[in-house]
CSV table of C-alpha atoms in Angstrom, one decimal:
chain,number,residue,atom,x,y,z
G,10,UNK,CA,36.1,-10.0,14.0
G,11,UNK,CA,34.1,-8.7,16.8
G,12,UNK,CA,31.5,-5.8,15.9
G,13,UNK,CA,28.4,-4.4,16.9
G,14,UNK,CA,26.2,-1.8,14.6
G,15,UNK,CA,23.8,0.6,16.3
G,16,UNK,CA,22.3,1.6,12.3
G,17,UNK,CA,20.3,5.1,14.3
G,18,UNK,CA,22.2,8.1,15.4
G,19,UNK,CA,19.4,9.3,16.5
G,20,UNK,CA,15.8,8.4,17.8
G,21,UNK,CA,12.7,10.6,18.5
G,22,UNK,CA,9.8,9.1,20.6
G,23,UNK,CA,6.8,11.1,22.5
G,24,UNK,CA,6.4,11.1,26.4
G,25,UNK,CA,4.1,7.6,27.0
G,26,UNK,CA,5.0,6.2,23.7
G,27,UNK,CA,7.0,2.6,23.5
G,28,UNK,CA,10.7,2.9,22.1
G,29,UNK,CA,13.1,0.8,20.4
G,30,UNK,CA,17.2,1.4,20.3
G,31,UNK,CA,18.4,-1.1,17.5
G,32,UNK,CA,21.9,-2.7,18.2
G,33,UNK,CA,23.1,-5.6,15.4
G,34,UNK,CA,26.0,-7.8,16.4
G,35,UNK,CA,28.8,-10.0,14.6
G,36,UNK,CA,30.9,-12.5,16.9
G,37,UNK,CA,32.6,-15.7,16.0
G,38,UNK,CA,31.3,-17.6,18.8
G,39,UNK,CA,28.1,-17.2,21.2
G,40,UNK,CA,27.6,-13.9,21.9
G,41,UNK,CA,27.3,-11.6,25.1
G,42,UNK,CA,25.5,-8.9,25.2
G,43,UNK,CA,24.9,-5.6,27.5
G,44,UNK,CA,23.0,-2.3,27.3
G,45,UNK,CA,24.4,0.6,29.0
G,46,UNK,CA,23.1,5.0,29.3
G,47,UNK,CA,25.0,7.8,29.4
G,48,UNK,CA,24.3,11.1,30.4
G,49,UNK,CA,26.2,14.5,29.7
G,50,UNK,CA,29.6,14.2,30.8
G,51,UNK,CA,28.8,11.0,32.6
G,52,UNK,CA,30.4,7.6,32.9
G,53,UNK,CA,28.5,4.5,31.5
G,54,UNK,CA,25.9,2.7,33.8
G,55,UNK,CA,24.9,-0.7,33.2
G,56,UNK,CA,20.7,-1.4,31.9
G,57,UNK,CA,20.9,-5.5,31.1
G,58,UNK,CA,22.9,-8.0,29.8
G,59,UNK,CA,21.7,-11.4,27.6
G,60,UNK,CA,24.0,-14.3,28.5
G,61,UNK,CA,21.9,-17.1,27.9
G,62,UNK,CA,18.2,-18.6,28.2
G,63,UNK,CA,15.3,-16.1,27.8
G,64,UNK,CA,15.9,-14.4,24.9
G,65,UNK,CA,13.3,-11.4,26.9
G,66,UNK,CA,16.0,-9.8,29.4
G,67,UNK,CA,14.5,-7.0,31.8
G,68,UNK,CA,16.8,-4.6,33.0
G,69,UNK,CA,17.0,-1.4,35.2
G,70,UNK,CA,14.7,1.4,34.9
G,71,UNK,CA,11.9,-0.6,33.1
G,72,UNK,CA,13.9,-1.4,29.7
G,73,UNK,CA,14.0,-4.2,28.1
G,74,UNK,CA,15.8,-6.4,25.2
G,75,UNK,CA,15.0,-9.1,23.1
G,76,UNK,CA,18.0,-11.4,21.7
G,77,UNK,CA,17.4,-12.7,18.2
G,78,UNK,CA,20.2,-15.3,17.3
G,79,UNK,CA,18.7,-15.4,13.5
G,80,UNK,CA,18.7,-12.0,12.9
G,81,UNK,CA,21.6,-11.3,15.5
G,82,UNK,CA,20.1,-8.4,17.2
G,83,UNK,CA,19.6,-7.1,20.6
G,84,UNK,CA,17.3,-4.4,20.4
G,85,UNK,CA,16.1,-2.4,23.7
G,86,UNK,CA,13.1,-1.3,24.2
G,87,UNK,CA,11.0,-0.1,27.0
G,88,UNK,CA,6.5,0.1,26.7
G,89,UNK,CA,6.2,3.8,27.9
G,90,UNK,CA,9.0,6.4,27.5
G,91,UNK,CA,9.6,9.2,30.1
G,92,UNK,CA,11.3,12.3,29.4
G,93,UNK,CA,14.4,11.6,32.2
G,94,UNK,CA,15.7,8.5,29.5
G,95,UNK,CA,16.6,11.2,27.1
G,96,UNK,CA,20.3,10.2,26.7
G,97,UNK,CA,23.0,8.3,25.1
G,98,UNK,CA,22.6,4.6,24.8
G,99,UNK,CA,25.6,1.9,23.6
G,100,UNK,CA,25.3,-1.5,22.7
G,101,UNK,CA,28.2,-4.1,23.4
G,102,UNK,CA,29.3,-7.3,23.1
G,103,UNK,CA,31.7,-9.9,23.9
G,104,UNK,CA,32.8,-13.0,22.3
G,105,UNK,CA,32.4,-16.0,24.3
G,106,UNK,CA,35.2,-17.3,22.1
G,107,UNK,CA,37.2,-14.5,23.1
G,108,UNK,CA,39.5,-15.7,25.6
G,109,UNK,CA,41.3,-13.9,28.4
G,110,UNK,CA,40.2,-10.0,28.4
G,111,UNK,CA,37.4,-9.9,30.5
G,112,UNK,CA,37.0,-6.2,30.5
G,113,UNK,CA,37.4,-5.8,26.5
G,114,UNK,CA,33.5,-5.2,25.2
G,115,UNK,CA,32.8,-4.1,21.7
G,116,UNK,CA,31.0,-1.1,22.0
G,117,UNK,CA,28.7,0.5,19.0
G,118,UNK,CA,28.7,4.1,18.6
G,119,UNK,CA,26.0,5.3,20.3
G,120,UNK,CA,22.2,6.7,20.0
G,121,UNK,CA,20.8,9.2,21.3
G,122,UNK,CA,17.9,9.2,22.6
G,123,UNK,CA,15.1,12.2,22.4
G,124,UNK,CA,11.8,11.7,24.5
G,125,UNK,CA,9.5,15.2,23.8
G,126,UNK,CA,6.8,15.7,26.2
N,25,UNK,CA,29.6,2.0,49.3
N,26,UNK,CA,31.8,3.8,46.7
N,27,UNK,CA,31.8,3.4,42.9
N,28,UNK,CA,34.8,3.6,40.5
N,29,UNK,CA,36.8,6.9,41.2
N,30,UNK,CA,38.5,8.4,38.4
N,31,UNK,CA,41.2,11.3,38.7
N,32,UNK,CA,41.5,14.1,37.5
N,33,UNK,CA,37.8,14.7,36.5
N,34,UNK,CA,39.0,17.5,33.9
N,35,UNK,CA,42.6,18.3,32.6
N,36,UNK,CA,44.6,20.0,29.8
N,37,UNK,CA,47.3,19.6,28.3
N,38,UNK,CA,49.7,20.6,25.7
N,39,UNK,CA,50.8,18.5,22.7
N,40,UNK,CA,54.1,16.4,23.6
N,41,UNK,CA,53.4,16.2,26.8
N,42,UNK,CA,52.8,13.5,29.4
N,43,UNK,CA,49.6,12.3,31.4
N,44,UNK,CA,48.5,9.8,34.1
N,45,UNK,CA,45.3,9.2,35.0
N,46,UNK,CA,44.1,6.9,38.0
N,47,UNK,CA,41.4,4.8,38.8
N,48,UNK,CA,40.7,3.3,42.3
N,49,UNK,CA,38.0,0.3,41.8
N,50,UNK,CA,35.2,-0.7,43.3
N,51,UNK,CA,36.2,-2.6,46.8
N,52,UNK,CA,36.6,-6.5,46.2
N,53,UNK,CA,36.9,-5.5,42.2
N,54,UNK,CA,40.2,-6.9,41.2
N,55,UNK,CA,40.2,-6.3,36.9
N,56,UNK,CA,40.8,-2.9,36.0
N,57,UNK,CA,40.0,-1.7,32.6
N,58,UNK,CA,40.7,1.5,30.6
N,59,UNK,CA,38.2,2.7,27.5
N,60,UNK,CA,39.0,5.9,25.0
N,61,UNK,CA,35.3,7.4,24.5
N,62,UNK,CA,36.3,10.3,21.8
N,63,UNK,CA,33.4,12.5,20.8
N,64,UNK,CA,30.4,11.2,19.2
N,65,UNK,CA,31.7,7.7,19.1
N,66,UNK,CA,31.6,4.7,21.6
N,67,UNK,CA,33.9,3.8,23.8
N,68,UNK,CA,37.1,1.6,22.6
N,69,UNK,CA,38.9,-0.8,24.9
N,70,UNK,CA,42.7,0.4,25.5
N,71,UNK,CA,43.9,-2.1,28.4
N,72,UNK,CA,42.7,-4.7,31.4
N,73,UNK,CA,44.4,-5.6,34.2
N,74,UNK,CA,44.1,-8.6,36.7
N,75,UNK,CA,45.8,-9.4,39.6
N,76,UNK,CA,48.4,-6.6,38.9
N,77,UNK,CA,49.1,-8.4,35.3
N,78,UNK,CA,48.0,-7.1,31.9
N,79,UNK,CA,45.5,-9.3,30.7
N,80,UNK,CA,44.4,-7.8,26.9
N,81,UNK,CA,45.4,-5.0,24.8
N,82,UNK,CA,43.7,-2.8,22.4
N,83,UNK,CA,45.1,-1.2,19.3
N,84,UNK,CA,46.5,1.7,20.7
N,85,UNK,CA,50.0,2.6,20.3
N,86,UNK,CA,53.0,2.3,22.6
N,87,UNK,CA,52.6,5.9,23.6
N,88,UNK,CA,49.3,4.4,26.2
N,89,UNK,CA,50.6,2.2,28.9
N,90,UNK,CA,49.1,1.3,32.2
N,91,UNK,CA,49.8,-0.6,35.8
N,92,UNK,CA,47.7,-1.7,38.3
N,93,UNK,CA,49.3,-1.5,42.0
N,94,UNK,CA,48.7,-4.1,45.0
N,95,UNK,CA,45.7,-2.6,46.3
N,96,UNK,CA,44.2,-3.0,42.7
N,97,UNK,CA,44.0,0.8,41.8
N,98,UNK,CA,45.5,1.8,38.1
N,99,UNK,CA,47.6,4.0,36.4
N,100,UNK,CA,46.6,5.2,32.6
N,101,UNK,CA,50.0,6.8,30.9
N,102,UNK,CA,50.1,8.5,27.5
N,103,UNK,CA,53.1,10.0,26.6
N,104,UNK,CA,53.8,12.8,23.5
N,105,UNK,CA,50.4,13.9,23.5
N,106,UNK,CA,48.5,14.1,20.1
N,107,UNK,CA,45.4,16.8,19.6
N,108,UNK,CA,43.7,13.1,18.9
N,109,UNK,CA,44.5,11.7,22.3
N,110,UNK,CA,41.2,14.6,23.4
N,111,UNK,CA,38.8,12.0,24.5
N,112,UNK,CA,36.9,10.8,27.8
N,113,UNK,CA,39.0,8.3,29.8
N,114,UNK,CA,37.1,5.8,31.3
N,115,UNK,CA,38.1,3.6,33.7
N,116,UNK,CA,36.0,0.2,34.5
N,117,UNK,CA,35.8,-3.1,36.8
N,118,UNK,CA,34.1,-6.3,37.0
N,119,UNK,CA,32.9,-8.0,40.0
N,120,UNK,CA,35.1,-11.1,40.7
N,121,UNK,CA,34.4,-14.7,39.4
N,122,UNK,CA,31.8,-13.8,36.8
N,123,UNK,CA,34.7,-14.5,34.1
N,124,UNK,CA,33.1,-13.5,30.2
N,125,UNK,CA,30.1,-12.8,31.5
N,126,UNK,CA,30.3,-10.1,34.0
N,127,UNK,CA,29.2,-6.4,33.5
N,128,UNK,CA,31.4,-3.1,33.2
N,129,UNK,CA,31.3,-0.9,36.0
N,130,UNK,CA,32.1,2.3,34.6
N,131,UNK,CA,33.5,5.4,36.9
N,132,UNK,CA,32.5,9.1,35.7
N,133,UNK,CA,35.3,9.5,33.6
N,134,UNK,CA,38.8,12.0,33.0
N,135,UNK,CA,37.9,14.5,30.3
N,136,UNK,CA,41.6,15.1,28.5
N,137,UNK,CA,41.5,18.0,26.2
N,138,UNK,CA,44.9,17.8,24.3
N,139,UNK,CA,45.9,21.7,22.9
């Protein structure tokens, strides 16, 4: 079955400092894999997506995530945090084996994300 | 040009009762699908539809149905409402022929608080 694990409710980081959202995945086949924010009482709005080749993807807003078939992660990360990305972030993934349902992504369950100035 | 639309933004309704929710995709957008984003968790895949045909199915139970009309806009039903049918309803499309690989467009959502 199709998961995705997001092991941090939570993470902390200082204005200027790097950050790192961890996101973990389990498919059957190759896997595809998107980022997406959300702010208070706000839809989700897409940051990147790994599909294949470079395992470095750059995405909106100056983030960043780094696909690790071995360790079958996706972690996002960005080199200097602002305030303004304080929000909600979901990992997700789709099976390449999975045939038919385009729209059906395996969301984790979120982490939040606190930037202090 | 326009994103996803969602309506109602904000409804409530008592338990046992019926609701439908509508989504109007972005133009050119031709998959609709609907998520169930209940409080504190992520969001969880209810129904797609293509080309006016249902095209996958989450585990939800009979109550949830959906359509999608000619001009691609969709209908989200749930019928004898449960306190645990509260969530954020969101509605999402994919640009055509990026198959597997495409990203979610999400619209802003219909907040359903079930009393």
């Amino acid at each position: 079955a199709q998961s995705v694990a997001q092991p941090e409710d939570q993470v902390n980081v200082a204005e200027g400092n790097p950050l790192t959202v961890k996101c973990t995945y389990s498919v059957s086949g190759n896997p595809y894999l998107f980022w997406y924010v959300q702010y208070p009482n706000r839809g989700l709005q897409f940051l990147l997506k790994y599909i294949t080749g470079d395992n470095l993807v750059k995405g909106s807003y100056g983030f960043e995530a780094e696909f690790n078939k071995s360790q079958t992660s996706f972690h996002l990360k960005k080199p200097s945090a602002l305030v303004s990305d304080s929000a909600l972030y979901f990992c997700a993934v789709r099976d390449s084996n999975h045939g038919g349902s385009q729209g059906n992504l395996i969301f984790g369950k979120g982490t939040k994300l606190s930037v202090k100035p | 040009d326009a994103g996803v639309t969602q309506s109602p933004t904000h409804l409530i309704k008592t338990r046992g009762q019926h609701v439908t929710l509508r989504c109007s995709p972005i133009s050119g957008h031709k998959s609709v699908s609907w998520y169930q984003q209940v409080l504190g968790q992520g969001p969880q895949f209810i129904f797609q539809y293509y080309e006016k045909e249902e095209r996958g199915r989450g585990n939800f139970p009979d109550r949830f149905s959906a359509r999608q009309f000619p001009n691609y806009s969709s209908e989200l039903n749930v019928n004898a409402l449960l306190l645990g049918d509260s969530a954020l309803y969101l509605c999402a499309t994919t640009s055509p022929g990026q198959g597997n690989t495409g990203e979610l467009f999400f619209g802003e959502g219909s907040r359903l608080t079930v009393l």
